[in-house]
Coordinates of C-alpha atoms and ligand atoms in Angstrom, one line a residue:
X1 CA -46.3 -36.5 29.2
X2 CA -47.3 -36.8 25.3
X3 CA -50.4 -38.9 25.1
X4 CA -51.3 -40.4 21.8
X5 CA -54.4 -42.3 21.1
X6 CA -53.4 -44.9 18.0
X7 CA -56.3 -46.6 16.4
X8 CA -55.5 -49.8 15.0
X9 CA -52.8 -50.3 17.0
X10 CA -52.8 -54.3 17.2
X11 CA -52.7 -54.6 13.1
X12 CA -49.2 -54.8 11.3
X13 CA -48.4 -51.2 10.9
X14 CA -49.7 -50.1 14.6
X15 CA -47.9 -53.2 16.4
X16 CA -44.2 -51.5 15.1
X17 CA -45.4 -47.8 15.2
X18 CA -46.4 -48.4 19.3
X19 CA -42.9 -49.7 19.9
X20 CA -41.6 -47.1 18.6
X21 CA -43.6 -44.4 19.9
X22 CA -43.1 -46.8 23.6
X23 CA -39.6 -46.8 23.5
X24 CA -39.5 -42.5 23.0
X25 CA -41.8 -41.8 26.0
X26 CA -45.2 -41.3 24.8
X27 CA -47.9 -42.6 26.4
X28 CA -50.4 -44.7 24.6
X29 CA -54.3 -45.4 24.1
X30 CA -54.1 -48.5 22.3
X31 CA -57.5 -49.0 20.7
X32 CA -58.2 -52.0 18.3
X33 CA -61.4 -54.0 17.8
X34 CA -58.9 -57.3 16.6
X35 CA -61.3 -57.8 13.6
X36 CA -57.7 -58.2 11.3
X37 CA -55.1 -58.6 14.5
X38 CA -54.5 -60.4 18.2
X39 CA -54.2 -58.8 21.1
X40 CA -50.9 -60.6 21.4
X41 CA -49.3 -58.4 19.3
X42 CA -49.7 -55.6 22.0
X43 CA -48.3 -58.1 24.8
X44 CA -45.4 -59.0 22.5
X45 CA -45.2 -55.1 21.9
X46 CA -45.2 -54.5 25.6
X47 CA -42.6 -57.3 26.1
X48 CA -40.3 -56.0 23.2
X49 CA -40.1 -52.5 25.2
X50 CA -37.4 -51.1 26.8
X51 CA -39.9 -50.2 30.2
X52 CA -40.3 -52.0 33.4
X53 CA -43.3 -53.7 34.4
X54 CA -44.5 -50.6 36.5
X55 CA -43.8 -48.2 33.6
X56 CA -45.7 -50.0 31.2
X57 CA -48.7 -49.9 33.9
X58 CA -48.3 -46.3 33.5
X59 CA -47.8 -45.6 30.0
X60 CA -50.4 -48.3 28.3
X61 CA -53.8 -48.7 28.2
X62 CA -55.4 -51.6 26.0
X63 CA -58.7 -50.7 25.0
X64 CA -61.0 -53.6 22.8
X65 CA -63.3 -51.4 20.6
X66 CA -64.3 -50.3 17.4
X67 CA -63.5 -46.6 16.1
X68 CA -66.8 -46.1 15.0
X69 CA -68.2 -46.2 19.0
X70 CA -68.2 -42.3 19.3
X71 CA -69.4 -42.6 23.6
X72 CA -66.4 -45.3 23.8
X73 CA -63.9 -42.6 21.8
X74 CA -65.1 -39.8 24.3
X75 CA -64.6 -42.1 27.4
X76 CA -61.1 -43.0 26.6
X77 CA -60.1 -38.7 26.6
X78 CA -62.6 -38.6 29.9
X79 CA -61.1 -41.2 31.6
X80 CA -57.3 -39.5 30.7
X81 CA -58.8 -36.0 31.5
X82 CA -59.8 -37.5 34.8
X83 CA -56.0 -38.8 35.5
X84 CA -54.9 -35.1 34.6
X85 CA -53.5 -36.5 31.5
X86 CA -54.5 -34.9 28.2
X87 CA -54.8 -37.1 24.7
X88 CA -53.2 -34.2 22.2
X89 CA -52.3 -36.1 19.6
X90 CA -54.2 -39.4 17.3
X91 CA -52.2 -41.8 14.8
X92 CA -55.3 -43.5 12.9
X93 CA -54.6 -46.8 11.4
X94 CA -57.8 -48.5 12.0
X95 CA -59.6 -49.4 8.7
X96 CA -60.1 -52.2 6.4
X97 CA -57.0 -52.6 3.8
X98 CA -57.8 -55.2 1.3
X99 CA -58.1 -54.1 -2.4
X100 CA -60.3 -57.2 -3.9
X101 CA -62.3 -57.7 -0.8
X102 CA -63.1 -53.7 -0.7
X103 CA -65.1 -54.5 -4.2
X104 CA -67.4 -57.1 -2.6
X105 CA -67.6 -55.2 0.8
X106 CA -67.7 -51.3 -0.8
X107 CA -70.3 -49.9 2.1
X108 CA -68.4 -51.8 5.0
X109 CA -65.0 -50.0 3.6
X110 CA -67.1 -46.7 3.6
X111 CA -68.6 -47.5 7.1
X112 CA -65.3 -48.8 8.8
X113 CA -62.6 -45.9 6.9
X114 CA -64.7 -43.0 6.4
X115 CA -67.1 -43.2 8.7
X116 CA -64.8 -44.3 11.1
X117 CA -62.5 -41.3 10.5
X118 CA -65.5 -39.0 10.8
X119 CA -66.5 -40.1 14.5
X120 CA -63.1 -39.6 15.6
X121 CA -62.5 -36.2 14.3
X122 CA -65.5 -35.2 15.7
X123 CA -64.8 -36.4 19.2
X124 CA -61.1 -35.0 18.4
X125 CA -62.7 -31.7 18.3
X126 CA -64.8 -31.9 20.8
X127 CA -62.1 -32.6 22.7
X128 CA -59.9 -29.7 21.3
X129 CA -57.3 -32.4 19.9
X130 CA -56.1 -31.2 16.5
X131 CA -52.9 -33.2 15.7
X132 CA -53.9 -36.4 13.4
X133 CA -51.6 -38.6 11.6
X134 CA -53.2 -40.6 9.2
X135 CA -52.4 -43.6 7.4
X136 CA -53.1 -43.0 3.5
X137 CA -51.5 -45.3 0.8
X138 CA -49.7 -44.9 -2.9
X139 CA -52.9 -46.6 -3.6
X140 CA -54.9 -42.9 -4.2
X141 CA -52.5 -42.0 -7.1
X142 CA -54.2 -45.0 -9.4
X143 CA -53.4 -46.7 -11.8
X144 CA -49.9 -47.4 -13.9
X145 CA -47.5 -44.2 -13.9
X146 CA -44.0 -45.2 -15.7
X147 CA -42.1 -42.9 -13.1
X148 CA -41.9 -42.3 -9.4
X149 CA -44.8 -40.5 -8.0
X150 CA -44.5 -37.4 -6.4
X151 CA -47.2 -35.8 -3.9
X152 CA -48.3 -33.0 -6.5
X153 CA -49.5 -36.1 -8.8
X154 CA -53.2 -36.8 -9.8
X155 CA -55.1 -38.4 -7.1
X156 CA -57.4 -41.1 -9.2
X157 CA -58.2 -44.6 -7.8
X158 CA -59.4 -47.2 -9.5
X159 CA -60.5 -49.4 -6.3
X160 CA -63.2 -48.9 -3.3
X161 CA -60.1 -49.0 -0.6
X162 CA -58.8 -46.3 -2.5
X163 CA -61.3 -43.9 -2.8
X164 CA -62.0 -44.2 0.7
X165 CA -58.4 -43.2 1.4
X166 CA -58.3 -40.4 -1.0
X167 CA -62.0 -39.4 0.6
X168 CA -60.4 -38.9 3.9
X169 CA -57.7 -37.3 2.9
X170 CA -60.0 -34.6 0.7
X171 CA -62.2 -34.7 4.1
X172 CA -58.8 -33.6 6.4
X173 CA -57.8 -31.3 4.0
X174 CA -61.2 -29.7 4.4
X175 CA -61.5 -29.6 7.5
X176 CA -58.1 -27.9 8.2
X177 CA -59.2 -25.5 5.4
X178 CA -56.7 -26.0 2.9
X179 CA -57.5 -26.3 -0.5
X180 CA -56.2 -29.4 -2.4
X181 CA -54.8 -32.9 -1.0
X182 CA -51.9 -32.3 -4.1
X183 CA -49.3 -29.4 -2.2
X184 CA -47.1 -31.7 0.1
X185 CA -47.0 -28.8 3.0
X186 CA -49.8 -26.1 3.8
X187 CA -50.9 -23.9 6.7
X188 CA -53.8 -25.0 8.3
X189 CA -55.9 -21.7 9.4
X190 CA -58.3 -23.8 11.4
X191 CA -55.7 -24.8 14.2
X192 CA -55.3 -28.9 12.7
X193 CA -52.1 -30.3 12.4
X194 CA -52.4 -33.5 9.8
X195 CA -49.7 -35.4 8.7
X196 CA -51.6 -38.0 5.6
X197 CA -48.5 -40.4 5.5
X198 CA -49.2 -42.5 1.7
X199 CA -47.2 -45.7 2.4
X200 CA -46.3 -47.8 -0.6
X201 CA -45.2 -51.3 0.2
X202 CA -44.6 -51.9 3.8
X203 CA -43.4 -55.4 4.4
X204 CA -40.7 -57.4 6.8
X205 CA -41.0 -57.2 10.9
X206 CA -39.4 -56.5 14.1
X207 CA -35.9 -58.1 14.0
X208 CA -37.1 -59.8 16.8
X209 CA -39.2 -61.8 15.4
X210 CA -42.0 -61.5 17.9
X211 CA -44.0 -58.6 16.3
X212 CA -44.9 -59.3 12.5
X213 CA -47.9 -58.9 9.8
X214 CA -50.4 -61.7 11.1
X215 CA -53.4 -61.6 8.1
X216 CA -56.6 -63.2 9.5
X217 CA -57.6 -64.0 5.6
X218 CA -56.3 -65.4 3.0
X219 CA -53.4 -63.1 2.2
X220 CA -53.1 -61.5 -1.3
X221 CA -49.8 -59.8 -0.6
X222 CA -46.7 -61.0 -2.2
X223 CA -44.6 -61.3 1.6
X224 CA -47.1 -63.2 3.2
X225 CA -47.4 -65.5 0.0
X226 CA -43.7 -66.0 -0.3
X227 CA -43.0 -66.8 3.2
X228 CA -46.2 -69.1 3.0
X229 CA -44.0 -71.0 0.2
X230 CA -41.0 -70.6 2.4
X231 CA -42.2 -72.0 5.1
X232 CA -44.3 -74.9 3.1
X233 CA -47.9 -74.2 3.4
X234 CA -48.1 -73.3 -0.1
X235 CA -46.1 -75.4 -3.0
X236 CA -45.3 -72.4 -5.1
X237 CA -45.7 -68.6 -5.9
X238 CA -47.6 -67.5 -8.7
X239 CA -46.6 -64.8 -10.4
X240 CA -48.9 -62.4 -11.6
X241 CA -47.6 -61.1 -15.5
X242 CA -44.5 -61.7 -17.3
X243 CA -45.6 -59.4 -20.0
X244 CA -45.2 -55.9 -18.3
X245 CA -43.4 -52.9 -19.5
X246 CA -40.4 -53.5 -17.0
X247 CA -37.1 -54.9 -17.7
X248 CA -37.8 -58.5 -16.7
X249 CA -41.5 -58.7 -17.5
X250 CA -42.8 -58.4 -14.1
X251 CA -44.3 -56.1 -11.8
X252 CA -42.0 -53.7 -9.5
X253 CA -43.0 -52.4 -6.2
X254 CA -41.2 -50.1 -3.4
X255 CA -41.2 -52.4 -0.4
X256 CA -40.7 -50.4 2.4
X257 CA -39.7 -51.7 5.7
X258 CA -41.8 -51.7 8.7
X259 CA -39.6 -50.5 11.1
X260 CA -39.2 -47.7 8.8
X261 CA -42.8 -47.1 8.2
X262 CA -43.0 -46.6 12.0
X263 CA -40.1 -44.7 12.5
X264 CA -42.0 -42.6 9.7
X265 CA -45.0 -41.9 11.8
X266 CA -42.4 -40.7 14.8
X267 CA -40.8 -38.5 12.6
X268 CA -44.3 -36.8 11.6
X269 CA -45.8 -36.7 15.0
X270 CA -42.9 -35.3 16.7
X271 CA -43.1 -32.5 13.9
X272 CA -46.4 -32.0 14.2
X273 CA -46.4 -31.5 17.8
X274 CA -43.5 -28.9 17.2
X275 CA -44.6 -27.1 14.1
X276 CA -47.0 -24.7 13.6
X277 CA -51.1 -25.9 12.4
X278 CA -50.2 -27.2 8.7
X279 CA -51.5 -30.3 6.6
X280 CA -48.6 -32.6 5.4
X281 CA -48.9 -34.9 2.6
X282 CA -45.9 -37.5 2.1
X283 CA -45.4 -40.7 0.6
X284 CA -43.5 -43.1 2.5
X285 CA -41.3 -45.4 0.3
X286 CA -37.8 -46.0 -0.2
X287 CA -37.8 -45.0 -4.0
X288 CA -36.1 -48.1 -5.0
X289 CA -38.0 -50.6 -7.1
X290 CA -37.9 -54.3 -6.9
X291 CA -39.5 -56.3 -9.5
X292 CA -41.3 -59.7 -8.1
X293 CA -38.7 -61.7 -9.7
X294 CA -36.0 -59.8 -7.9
X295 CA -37.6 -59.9 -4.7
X296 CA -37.9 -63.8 -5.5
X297 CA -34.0 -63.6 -6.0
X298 CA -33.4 -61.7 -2.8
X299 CA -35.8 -63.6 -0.7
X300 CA -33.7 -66.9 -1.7
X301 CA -30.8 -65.3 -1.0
X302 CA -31.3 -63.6 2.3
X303 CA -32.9 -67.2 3.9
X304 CA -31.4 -69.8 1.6
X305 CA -34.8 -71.1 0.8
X306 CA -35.6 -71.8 -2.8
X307 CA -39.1 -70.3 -4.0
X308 CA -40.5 -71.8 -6.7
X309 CA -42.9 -69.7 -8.6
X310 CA -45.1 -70.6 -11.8
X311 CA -46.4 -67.5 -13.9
X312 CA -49.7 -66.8 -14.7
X313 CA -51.5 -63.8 -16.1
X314 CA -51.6 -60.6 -14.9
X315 CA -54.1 -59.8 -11.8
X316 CA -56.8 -57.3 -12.3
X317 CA -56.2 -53.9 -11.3
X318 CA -52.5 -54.1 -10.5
X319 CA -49.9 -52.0 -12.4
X320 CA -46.5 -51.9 -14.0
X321 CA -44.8 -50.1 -11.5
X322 CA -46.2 -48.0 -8.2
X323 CA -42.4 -46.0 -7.1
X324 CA -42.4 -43.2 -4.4
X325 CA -40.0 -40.4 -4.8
X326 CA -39.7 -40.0 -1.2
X327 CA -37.2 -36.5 -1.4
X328 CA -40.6 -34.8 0.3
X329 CA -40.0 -37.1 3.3
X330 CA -36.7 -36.2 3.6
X331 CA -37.5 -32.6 3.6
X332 CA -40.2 -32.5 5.7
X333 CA -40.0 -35.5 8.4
X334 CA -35.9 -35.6 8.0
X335 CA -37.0 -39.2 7.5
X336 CA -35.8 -42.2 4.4
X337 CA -35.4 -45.6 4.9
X338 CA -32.8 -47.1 6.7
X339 CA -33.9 -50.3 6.1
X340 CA -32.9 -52.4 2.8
X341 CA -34.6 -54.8 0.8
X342 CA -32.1 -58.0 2.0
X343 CA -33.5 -56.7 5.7
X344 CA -37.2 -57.0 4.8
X345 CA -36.8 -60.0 3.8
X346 CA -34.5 -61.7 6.2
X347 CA -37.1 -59.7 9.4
X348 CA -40.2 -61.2 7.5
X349 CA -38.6 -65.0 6.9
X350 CA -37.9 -64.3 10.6
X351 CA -41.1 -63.5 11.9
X352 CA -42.7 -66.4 9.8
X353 CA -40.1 -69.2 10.9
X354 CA -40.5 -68.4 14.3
X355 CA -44.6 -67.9 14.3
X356 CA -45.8 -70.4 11.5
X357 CA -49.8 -69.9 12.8
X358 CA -48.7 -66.1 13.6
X359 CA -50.2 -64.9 16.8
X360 CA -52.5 -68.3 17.2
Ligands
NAD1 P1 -54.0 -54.2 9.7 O1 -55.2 -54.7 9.2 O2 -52.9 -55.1 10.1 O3 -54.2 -53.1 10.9 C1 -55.4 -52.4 11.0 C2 -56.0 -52.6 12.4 O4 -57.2 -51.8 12.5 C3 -56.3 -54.0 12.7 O5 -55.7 -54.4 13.9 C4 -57.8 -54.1 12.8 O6 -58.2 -55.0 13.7 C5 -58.1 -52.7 13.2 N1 -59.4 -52.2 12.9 C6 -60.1 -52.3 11.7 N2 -61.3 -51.6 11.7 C7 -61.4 -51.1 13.0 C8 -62.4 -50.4 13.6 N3 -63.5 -50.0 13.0 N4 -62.2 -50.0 14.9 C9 -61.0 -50.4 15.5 N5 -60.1 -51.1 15.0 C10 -60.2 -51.5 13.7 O7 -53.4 -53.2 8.6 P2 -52.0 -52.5 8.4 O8 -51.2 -53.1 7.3 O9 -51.4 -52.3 9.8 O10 -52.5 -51.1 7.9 C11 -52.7 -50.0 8.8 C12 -53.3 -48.9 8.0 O11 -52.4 -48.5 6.9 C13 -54.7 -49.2 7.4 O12 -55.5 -48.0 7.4 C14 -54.3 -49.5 5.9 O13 -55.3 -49.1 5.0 C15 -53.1 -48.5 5.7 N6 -52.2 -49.0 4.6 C16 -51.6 -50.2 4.7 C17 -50.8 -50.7 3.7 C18 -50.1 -52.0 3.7 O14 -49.7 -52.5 2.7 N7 -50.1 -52.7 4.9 C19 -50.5 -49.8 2.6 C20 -51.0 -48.6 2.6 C21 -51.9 -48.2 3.6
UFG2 N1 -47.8 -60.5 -6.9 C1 -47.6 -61.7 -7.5 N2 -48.0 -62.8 -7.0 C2 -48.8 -62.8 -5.8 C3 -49.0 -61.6 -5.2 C4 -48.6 -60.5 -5.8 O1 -46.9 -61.7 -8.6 O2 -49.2 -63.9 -5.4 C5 -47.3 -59.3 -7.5 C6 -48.4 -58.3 -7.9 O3 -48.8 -58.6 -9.2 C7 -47.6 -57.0 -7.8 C8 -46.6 -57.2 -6.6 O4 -46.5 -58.6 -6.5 O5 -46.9 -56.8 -9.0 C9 -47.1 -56.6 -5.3 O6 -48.4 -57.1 -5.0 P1 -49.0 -56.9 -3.6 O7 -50.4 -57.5 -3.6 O8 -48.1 -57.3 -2.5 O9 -49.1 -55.3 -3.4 P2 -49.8 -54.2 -4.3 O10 -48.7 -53.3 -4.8 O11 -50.7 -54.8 -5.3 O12 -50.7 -53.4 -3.2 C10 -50.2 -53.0 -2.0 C11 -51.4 -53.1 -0.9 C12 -52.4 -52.1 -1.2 C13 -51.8 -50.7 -1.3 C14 -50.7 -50.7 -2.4 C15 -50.1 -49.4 -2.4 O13 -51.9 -54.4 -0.9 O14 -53.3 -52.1 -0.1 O15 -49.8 -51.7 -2.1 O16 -49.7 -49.0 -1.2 F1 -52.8 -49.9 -1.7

């Protein structure tokens, strides 16, 4: 059986990707340390699979602990050696993702990504697991580029979150012994197979409703704010710039569905696996851009809920536009978006109406 260890596998991205990877017949070490998720989201996951009761025994294992616990990493491949199971495979999401908080908190973003990533890798190679797919973000490319970024673009962040993702990827390409983090596809001459997946926007939720992006904080992010508004814990939106060099003043993003994210991470392991030791590089977006007053359009319409908004000036740090061309994706992973943006925002409304206080 394929066995897959997925760090950060109670958050919003690893909640959807487990399903997935559930529902295909891997077998999973779910390992989270809940410090930004529930561990009801991996009952709700287990719940929204298609496996019995007795198959889920077999094929899931919980594990409440921090990535940075190098004797806890090595115990979980132990303990499956011991079952004559081998972990082959590692999808790392664990890692603290929040741009203005990694400013105030720069060494516990080092400490908790990097850091974090470095432990692993070494007790992946101590246990002669090689395949790694990691969650990087459009974030490494920087600031403001007028056109859709491609792979082979300048890596330059402007944020600590992002340099520690841009870090790790210079760290994996190293390690595999390739040269640059800017060629989408090279051969890896030290036996590592690493997909570095560079989401842009993911947003939206299981159609279900059960599974959905649950933000312990105060959220920053324009889905959780709009459904806050939606749902009435918040009187209205505030738009950040109408004064940008876009078509209706405000800022456009490629929102990128969850489901699709996930399925995104399927797609690269299950090539991985297959292919022969190579580092991947890909951006995962849809390559369509939504400005915020769009997406306050489209929200509107998709729930029927009106969304009032009031501008105000532009937040620090953000850009113009961040746009994936996401043709590598397609080439590579045989993977787009199926996903549109009505969907995201009918699957987040969803998952907010039905969970006002999210997993509480
Ligand atoms: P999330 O916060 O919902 O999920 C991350 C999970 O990792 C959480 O469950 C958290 O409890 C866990 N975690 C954090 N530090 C840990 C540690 N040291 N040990 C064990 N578990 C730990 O975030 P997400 O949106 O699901 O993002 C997943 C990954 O994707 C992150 O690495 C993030 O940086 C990256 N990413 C996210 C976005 C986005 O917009 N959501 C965009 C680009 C990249
Ligand atoms: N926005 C508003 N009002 C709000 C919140 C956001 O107008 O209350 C606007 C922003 O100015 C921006 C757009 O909505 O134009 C999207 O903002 P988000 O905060 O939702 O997302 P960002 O594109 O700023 O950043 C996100 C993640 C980062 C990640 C980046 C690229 O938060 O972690 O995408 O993947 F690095």
């Amino acid at each position: 059986m394929r066995c897959v260890l997925v760090t950060g596998a109670a958050g919003f991205i690893g909640s959807h990707t487990a399903l997935v990877l559930l529902n295909d017949g891997y077998k999973l070490f779910l390992l989270d340390n809940f410090s930004n998720s529930s561990p009801k989201a991996l009952h709700h996951v287990a719940d929204l699979s298609i496996l019995t009761k007795e198959e889920l025994g077999e094929r899931v294992s919980i594990i409440n602990g921090d990535v940075r616990d190098s004797a806890l990493l090595q115990n979980i491949f132990s303990r499956a050696k011991s079952n004559g199971e081998e972990i082959t495979s590692v999808i790392h999401f664990a890692g603290l993702k929040a741009v203005g908080e990694s400013f105030e908190k720069a060494i516990d973003y080092w400490d908790n990504n990097v850091a974090g990533t470095i432990k692993l890798l070494q007790v992946m190679e101590n246990n002669a697991c090689r395949n790694i797919v990691f969650s990087s973000s459009a974030t490494v490319y920087g600031s403001s580029k007028e056109k859709a970024l491609i792979e082979t673009d300048p890596i330059s962040p402007i944020n600590p979150y992002g340099l520690t993702k841009a870090t790790i990827e210079k760290m994996l390409a190293n390690i595999a012994g390739c040269q640059s983090t800017r060629i989408a596809k090279q051969y890896s001459p030290r036996g590592w197979k690493i997909a570095c997946l560079r989401y842009f926007n993911p947003a939206g939720a299981h159609p279900s409703g059960k599974i959905g992006e649950n933000p312990k904080n105060i959220p920053n992010n324009l889905f959780p704010l709009i459904n806050q508004v939606a749902i009435g814990t918040k009187e209205f939106l505030t738009v950040f710039g109408k004064d940008w060099p876009t078509p209706d003043g405000t800022g456009i993003r490629d929102f990128v569905h969850v489901m699709d994210v996930a399925e995104g991470h399927k797609a690269a392991l299950d090539i991985l696996i297959s292919s022969k030791p190579q580092l991947l590089i890909i951006n995962l977006g849809s390559g369509k851009g939504t400005s915020v007053l769009d997406l306050i359009k489209k929200f509107q319409f998709s729930t029927g809920i009106d969304i009032p908004f009031k501008f105000s000036s532009r937040r620090q740090g953000d850009s113009a536009i961040s746009l994936a061309n996401p043709s590598k994706a397609l080439e590579y992973l045989n993977w787009k978006p199926k996903r549109k943006i009505e969907d995201i925002c009918r699957d987040s409304w969803n998952w907010q109406y039905k969970n006002p206080m999210g997993y509480k």
